[in-house]
Coordinates of C-alpha atoms and ligand atoms in Angstrom, one line a residue:
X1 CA 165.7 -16.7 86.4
X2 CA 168.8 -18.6 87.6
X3 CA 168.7 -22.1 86.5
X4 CA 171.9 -24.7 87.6
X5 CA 172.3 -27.7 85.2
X6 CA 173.8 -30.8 87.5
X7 CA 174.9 -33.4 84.8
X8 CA 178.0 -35.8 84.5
X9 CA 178.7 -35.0 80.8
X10 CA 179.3 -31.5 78.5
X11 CA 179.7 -31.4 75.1
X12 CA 182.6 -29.9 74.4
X13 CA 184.4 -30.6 77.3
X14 CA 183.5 -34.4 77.7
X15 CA 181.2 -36.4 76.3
X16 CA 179.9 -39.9 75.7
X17 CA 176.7 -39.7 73.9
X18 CA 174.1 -37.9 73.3
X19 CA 173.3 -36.2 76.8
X20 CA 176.5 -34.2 76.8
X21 CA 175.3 -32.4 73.6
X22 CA 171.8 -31.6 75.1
X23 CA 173.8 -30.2 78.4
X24 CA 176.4 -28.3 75.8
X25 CA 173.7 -26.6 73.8
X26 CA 170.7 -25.8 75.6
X27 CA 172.1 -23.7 78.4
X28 CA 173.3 -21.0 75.8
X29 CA 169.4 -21.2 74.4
X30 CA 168.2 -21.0 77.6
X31 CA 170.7 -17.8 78.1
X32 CA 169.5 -16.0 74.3
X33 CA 165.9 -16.6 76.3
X34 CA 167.0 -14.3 79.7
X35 CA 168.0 -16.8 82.0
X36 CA 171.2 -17.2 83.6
X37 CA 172.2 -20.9 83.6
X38 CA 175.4 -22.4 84.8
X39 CA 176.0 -25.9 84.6
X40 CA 178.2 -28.3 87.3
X41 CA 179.8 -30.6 85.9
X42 CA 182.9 -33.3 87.8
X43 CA 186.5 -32.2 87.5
X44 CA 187.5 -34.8 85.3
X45 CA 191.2 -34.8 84.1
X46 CA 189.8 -33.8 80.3
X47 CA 187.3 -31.0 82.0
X48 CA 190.2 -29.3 84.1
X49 CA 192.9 -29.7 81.5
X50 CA 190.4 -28.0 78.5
X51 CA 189.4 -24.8 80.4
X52 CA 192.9 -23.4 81.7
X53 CA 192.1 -20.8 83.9
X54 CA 189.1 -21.4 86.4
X55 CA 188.2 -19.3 89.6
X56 CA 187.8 -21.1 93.2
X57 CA 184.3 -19.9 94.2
X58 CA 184.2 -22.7 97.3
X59 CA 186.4 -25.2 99.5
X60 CA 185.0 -28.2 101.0
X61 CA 187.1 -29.6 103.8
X62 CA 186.2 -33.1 103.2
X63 CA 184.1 -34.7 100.3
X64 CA 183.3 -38.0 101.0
X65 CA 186.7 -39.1 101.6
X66 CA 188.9 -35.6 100.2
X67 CA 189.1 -32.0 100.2
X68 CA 187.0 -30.4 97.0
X69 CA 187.3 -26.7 95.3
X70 CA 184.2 -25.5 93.4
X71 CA 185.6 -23.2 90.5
X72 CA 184.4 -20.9 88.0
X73 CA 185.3 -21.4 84.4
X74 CA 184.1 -20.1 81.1
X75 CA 184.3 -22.4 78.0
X76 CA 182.2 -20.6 74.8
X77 CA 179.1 -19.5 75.4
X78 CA 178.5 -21.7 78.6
X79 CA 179.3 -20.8 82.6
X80 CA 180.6 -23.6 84.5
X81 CA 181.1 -25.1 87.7
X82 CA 183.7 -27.7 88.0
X83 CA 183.6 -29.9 91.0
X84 CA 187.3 -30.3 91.6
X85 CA 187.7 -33.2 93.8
X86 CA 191.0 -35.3 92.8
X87 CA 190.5 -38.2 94.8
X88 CA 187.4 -38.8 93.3
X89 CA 187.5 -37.4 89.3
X90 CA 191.6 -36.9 88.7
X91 CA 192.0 -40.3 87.1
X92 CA 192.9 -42.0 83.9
X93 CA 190.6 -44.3 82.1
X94 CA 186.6 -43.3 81.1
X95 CA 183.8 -41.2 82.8
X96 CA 182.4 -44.0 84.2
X97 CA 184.4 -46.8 84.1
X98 CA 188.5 -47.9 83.5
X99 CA 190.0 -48.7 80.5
X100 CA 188.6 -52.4 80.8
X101 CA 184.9 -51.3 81.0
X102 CA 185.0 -52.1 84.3
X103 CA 182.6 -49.5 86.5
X104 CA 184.6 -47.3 88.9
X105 CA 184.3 -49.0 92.3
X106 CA 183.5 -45.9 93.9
X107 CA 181.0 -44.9 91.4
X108 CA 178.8 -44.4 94.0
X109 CA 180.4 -41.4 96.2
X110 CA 181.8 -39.7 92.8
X111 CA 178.0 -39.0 91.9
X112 CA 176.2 -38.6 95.0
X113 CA 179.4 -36.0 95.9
X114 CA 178.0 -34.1 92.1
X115 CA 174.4 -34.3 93.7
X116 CA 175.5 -33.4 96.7
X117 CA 177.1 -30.4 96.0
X118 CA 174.6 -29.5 93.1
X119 CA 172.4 -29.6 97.0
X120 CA 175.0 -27.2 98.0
X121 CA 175.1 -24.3 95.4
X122 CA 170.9 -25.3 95.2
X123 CA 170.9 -24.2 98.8
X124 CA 173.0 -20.8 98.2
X125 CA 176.4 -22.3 99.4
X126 CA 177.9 -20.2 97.0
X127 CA 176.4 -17.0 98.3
X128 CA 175.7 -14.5 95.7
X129 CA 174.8 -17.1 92.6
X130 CA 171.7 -18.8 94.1
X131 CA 169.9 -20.8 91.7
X132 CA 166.1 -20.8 91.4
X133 CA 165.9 -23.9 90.0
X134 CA 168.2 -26.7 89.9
X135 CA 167.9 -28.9 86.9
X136 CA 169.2 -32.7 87.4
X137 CA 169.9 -34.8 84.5
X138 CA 170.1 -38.9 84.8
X139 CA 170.9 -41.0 87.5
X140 CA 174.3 -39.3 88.3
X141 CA 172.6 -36.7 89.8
X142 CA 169.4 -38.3 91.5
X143 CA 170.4 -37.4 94.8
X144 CA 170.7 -33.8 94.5
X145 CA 166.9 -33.6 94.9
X146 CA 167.5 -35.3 98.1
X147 CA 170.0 -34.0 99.1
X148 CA 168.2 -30.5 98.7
X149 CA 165.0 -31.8 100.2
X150 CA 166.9 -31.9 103.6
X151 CA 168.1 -28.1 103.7
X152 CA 163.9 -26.9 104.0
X153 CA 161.9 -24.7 102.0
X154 CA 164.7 -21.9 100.9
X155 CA 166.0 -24.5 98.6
X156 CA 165.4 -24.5 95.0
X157 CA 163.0 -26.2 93.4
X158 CA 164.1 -29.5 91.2
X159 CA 163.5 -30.7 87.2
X160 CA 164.8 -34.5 86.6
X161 CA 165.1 -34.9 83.1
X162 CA 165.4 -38.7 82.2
X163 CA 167.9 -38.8 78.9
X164 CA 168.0 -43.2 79.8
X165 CA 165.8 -45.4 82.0
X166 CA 167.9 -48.2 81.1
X167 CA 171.0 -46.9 83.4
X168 CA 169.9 -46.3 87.0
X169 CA 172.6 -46.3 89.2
X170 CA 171.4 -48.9 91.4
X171 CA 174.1 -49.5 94.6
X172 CA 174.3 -51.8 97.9
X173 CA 171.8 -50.7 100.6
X174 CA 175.5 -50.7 102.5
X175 CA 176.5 -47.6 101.1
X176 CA 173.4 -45.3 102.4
X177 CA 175.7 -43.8 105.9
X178 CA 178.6 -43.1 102.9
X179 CA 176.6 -41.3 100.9
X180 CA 175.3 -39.5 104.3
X181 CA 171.1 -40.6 103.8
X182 CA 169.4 -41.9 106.8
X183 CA 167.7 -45.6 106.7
X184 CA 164.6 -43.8 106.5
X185 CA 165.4 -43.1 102.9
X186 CA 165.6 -46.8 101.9
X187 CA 162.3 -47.6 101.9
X188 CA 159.7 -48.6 98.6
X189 CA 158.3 -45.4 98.6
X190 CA 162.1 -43.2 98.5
X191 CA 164.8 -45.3 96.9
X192 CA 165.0 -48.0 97.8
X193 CA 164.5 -50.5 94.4
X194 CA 164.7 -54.2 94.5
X195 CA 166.6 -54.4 97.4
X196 CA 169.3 -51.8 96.1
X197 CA 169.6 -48.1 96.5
X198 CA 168.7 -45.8 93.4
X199 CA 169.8 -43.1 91.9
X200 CA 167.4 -42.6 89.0
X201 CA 164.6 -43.7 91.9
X202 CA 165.8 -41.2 93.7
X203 CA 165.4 -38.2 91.1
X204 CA 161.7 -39.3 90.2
X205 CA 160.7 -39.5 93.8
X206 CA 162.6 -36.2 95.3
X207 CA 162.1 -34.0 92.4
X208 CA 159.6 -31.5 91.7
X209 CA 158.9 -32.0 88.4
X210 CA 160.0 -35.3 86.0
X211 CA 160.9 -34.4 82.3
X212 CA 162.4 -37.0 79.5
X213 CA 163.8 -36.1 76.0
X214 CA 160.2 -36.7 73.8
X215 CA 156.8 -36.9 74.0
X216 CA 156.2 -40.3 72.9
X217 CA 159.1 -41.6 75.5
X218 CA 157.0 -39.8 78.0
X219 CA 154.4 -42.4 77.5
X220 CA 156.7 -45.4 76.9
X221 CA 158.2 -45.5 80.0
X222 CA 154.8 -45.3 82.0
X223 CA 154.3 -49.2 80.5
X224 CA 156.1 -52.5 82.1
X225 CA 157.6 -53.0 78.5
X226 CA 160.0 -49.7 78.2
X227 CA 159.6 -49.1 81.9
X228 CA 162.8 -51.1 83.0
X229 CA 160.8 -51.5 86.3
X230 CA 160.2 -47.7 86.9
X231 CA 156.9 -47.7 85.2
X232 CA 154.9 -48.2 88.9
X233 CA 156.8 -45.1 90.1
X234 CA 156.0 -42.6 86.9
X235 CA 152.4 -43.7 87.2
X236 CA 152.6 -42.6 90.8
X237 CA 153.8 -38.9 89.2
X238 CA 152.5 -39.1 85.7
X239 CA 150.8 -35.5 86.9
X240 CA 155.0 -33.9 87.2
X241 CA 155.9 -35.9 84.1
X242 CA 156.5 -34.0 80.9
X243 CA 157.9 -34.8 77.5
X244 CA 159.9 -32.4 75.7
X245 CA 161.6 -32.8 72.8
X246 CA 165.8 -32.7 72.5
X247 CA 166.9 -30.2 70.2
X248 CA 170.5 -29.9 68.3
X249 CA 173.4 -26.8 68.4
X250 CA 172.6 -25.6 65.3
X251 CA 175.8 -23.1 65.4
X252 CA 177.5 -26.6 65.3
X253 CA 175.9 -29.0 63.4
X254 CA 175.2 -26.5 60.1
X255 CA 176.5 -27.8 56.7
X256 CA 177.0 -24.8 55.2
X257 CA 179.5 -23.7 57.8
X258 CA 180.5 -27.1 59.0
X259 CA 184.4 -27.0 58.8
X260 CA 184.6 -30.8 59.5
X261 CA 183.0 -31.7 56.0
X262 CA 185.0 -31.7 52.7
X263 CA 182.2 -29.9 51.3
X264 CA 179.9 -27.7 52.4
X265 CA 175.9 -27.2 50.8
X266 CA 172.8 -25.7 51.7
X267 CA 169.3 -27.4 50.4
X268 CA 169.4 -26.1 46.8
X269 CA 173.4 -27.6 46.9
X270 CA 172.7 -30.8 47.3
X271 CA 175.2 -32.5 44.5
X272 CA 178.1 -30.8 46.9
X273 CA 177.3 -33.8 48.7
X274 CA 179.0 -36.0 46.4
X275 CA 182.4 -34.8 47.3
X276 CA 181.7 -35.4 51.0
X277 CA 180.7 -39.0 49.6
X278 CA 183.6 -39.6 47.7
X279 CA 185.9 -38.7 51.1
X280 CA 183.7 -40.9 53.1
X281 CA 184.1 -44.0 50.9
X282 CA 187.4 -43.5 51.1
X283 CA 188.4 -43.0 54.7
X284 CA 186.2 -46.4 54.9
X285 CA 188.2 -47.8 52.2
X286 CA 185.1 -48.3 50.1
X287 CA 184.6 -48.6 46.2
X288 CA 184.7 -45.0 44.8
X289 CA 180.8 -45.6 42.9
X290 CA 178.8 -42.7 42.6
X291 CA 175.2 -44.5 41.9
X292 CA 175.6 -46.7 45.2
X293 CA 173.4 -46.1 47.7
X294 CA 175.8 -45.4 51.0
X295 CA 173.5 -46.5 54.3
X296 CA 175.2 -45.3 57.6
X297 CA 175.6 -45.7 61.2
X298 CA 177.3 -43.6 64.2
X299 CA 176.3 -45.2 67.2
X300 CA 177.1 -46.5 71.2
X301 CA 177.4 -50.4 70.1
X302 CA 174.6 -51.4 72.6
X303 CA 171.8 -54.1 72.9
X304 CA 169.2 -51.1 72.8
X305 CA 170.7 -50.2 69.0
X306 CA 169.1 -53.1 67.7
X307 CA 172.3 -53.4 65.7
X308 CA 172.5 -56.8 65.8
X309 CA 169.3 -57.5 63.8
X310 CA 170.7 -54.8 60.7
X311 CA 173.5 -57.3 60.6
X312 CA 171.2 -59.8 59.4
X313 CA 170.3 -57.5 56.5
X314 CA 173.6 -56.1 55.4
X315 CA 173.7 -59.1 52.5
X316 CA 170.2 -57.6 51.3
X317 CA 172.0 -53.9 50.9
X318 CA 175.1 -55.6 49.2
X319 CA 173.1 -57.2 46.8
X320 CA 171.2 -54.7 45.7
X321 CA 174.3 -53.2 45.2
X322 CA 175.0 -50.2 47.9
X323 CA 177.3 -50.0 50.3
X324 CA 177.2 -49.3 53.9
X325 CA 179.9 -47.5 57.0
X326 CA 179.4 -47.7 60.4
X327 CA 181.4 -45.9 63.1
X328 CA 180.9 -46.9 66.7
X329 CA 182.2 -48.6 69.4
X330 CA 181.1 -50.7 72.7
X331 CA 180.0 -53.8 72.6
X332 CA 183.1 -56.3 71.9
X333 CA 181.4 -59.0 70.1
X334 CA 178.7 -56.2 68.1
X335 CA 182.7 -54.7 66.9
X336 CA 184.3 -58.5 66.5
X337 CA 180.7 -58.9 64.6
X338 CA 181.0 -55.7 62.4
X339 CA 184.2 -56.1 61.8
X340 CA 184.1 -59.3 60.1
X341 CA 181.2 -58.3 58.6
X342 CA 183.4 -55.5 56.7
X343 CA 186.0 -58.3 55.9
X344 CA 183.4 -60.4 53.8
X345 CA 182.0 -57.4 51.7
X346 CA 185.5 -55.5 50.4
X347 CA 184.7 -52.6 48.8
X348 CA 180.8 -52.4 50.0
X349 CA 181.2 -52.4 53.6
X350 CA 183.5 -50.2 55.7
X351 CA 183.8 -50.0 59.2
X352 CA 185.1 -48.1 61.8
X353 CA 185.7 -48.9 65.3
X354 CA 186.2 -46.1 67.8
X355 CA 184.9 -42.4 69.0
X356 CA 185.9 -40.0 66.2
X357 CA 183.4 -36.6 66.1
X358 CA 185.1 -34.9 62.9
X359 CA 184.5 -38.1 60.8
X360 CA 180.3 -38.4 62.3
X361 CA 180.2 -35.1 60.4
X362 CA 181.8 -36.6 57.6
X363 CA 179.2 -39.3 57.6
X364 CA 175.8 -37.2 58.3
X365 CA 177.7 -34.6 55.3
X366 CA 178.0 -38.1 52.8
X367 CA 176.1 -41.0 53.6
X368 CA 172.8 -40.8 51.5
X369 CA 170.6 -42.8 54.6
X370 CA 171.6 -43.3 58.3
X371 CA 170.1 -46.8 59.8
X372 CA 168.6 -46.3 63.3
X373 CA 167.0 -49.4 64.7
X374 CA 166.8 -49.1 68.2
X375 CA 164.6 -51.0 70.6
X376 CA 163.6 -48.0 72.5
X377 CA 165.2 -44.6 72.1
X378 CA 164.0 -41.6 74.2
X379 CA 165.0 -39.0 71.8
X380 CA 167.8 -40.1 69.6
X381 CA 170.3 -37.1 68.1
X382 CA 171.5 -38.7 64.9
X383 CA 168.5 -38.8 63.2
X384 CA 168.2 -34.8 64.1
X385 CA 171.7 -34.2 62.7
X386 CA 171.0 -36.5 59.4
X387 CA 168.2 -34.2 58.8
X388 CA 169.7 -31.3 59.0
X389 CA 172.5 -32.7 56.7
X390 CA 170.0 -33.9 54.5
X391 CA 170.5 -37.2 54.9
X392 CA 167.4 -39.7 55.1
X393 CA 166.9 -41.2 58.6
X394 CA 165.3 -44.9 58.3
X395 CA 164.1 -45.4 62.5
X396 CA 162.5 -47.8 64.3
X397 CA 159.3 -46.1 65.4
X398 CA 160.0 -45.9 68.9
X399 CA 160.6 -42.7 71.7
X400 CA 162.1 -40.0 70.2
X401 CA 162.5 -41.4 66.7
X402 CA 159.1 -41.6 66.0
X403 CA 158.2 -38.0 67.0
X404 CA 161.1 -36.4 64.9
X405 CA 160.9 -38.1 61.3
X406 CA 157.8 -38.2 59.1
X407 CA 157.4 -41.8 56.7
X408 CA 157.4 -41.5 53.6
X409 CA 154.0 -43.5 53.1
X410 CA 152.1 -42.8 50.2
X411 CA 149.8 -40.0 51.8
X412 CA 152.7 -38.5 53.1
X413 CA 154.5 -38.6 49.7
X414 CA 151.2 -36.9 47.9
X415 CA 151.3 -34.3 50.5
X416 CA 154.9 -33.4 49.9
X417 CA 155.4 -34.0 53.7
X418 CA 158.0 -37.1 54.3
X419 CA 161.4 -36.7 56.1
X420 CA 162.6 -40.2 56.4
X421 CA 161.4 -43.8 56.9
X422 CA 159.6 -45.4 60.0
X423 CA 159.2 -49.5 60.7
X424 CA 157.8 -51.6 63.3
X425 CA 158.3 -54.0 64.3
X426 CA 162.3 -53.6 65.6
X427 CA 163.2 -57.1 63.5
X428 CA 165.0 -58.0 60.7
X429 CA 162.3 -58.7 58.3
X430 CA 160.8 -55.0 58.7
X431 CA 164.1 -53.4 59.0
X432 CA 164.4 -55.4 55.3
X433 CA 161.0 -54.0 54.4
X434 CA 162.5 -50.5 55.1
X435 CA 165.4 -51.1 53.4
X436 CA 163.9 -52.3 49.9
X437 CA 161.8 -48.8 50.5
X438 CA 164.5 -46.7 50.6
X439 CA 166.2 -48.5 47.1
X440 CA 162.5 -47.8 45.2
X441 CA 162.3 -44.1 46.8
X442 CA 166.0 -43.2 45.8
X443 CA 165.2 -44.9 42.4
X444 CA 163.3 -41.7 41.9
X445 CA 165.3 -38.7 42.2
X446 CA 162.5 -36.2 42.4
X447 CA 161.2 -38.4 45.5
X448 CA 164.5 -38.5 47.3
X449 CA 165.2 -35.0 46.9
X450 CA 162.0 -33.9 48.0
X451 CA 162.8 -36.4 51.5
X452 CA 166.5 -34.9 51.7
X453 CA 165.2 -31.0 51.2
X454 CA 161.9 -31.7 54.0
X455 CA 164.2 -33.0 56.3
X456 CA 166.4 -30.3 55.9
X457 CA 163.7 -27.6 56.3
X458 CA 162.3 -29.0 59.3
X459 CA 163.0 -27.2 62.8
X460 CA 165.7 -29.5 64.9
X461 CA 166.6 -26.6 66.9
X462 CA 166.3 -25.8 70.7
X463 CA 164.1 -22.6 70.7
X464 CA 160.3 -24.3 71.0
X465 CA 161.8 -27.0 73.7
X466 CA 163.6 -24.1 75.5
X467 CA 160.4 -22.1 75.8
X468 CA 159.1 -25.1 77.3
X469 CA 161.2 -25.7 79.9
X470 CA 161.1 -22.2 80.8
X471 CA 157.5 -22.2 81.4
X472 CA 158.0 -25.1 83.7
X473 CA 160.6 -23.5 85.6
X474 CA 158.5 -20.6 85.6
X475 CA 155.4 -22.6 86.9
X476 CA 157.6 -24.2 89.6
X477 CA 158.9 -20.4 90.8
X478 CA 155.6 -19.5 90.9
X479 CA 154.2 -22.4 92.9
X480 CA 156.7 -21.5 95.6
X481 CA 155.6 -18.0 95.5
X482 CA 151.9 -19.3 96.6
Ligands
ADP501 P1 173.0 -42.1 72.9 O1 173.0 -40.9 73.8 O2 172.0 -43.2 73.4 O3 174.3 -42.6 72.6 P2 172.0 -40.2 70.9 O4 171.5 -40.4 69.5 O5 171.1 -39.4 71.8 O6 172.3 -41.6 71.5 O7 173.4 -39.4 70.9 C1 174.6 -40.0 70.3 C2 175.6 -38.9 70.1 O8 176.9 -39.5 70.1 C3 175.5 -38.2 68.8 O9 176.0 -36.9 68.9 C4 176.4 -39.1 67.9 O10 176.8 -38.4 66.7 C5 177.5 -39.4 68.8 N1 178.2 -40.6 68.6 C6 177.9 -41.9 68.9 N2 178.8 -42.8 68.5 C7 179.8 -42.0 68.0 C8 181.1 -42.4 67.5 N3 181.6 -43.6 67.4 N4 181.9 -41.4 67.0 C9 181.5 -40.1 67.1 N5 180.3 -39.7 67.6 C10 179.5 -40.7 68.0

């Protein structure tokens, strides 16, 4: 089976957030499982400058404004495509917007030129590699289902996996003869939405089959609350809609080989940990105390966090005498917030502001709890790789969170079960509730072992997921067969 990933980030090469490690480590799962997956991704400056040497496999005259190579590049275990097109990738600043957090004002071509070529090599444009399936994920490459719906039946049939609701790509109806659609695509029931065109529309209305990242998202986002206004339009296709659960690269994330951590440990190591503590308190300039209890974050700084209500509770943690990091960026006045935040608690609260992957291992390896109160997540990763690292994930029980860590309630405690700690509603006062929870469970250190050794057992890999989405390519394959 010849699957083509379309996506816009790819963990190593580039990555933003958590998408970029679901499109770096499940192609190679998919490949240990017999199918040959590549996966497109733009020609950004990082992308081109990270592989070296890369094979010309296609020339496009003109791209939506510029000439465009498709090339061939290994990186690890994954096969790539790079769409190199300078005038619309080679430029400084971020993925998706410059250095100001302003959105590229051309946002608009660069993606529909990745879904339009992911169209291309869907259609056999690159003659002997022709996908059976191409699988599109997020709004940056909507289109391609489009796109490919145009070039007839020989195509390949589509999978759009929704990683966000909450972005959608959503353009001027002015820019449909740019992007090459005719006005009989901007209607209610194509993509037209709200007056705008949309790219994450687009995907759940062209494609064959609709995934997201967890079974309990799967169901959110049929409802007007986590919907974002999309809810009407997964109803419609509730039939195509599946949830399957993210998984993590366990070849990366592994602390017994991780060579990011200070120390490394397996389940029965866990007092190894305490070095990895003592390195973290001090590259967050915290007090060196070894009975603290260390709360954590890694995290986008972004409304659906919920970060701002756990800075309404960081005086509860201080007082009861732990300490806390957090390492994230985004949101100016959420950093402005943390920061002075850090500056009233010396010693107790440590911050850091900024992308840094070596030092988010050093945090899942040392931090005794990682803090995830978002609003709505559809999978979530960091509460996958605090598990594995055996460090207890407190979540909001919402999306993915809720289907990946098990409460430590009393039943589940008597049963030997619990990975972590669940609360509803996403406020202060039960994000407090959770917190005074997790001080009485580590007060007992047979509990809190038996949380960090459960959590640590339990499968966050890709190989169930993977099967999945096998047998819905297969089922798709088949159906075309009829
Ligand atoms: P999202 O995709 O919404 O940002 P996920 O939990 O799915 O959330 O994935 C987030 C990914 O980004 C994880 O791999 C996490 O470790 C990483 N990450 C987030 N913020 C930072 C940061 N400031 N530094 C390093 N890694 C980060």
């Amino acid at each position: 089976m010849r699957i083509l990933f379309a996506a816009s980030e790819c963990f190593p090469l580039i990555k933003t957030g958590g998408l970029a490690d679901v499109v770096g480590s499940l192609p190679p799962v998919l490949g240990a499982q017999g199918c040959d997956v590549r996966v497109l991704l733009p020609g950004y400056p990082a992308v081109i400058g990270a592989l070296g040497k890369t094979e010309p496999v296609r020339a496009i005259k003109t791209l939506f404004g510029g000439p465009a190579v498709i090339r061939s590049a290994e990186a690890g275990a994954l096969s790539l495509l790079v769409l190199d097109a300078p005038h619309l990738f080679d430029r400084p600043g971020g993925l998706y917007s410059d250095d100001d957090a302003v959105d590229w004002p051309d946002n608009y071509l660069r993606f529909a030129a990745l879904s339009r070529i992911a169209a291309v090599v869907g259609s056999g444009g690159l003659g002997d590699w022709r996908p059976d399936i191409v699988h599109c994920h997020d709004w940056q490459t909507g289109l391609a289902p489009v796109y490919l719906s145009q070039r007839g039946r020989s195509a390949a049939a589509t999978v759009f996996t929704i990683h966000n609701i909450a972005y959608q790509g959503a353009f001027p109806p002015a820019i449909m003869p740019e992007i090459d659609l005719p006005p009989t695509e901007f209607t209610p029931a194509r993509l037209e939405f709200y007056g705008l065109v949309s790219f994450l529309k687009a995907g759940l209305v062209a494609a064959d089959k609709i995934t997201t990242v967890s079974p309990s998202y799967a169901r959110e986002i049929r409802t007007a609350e986590f919907g974002h206004g999309l809810d009407g339009v997964l109803n419609a296709r509730a039939g195509d809609l599946a949830g399957i659960l993210n998984g993590i690269d366990e070849t990366v994330w592994d602390p017994q080989s991780d060579p990011m951590l200070t120390a490394r440990f397996s389940a029965q190591q866990l007092s190894r940990r305490n070095t990895n503590r003592e390195a973290l308190q001090e590259s967050f300039g915290l007090k060196r105390d070894r009975d603290a209890l260390l709360f954590a974050v890694v995290s986008r700084l972004a409304d659906q966090k919920g970060l701002d209500i756990l800075l309404d509770v960081l005086p509860l943690i201080v007082g009861r005498g732990g300490q806390f990091v957090l390492l994230g960026s985004g949101d100016p006045s959420l950093e402005r917030a943390y920061r002075a935040t850090a500056a009233r608690h010396p010693g107790r609260v440590g911050v850091h502001i900024g992308y840094d992957e070596p030092l988010s291992h050093l945090v899942y390896g040392g931090a005794d709890a990682i803090v995830i109160p978002s609003r709505f997540e559809p999978c979530g990763l960091t509460q996958l790789y605090a598990l594995r690292y055996g460090t207890v994930p407190i979540v909001a029980r919402t999306g993915g969170l809720g289907d990946t860590v098990i409460d430590a309630n009393a039943a589940a405690i008597q049963a030997r079960t619990p990975t972590g700690l669940q609360f509803a509603p996403v406020t202060a006062e039960a994000l407090g509730f959770a917190l005074e929870r997790a001080f009485e469970l580590h007060a007992d250190k047979t509990v809190w072992r038996m949380l960090q050794r459960r959590g640590m057992s339990q499968d966050v890999g890709w190989s169930r997921s993977a099967e999945r989405y096998i047998n819905l390519y297969r089922s798709l394959i088949e159906a075309d067969a009829d």
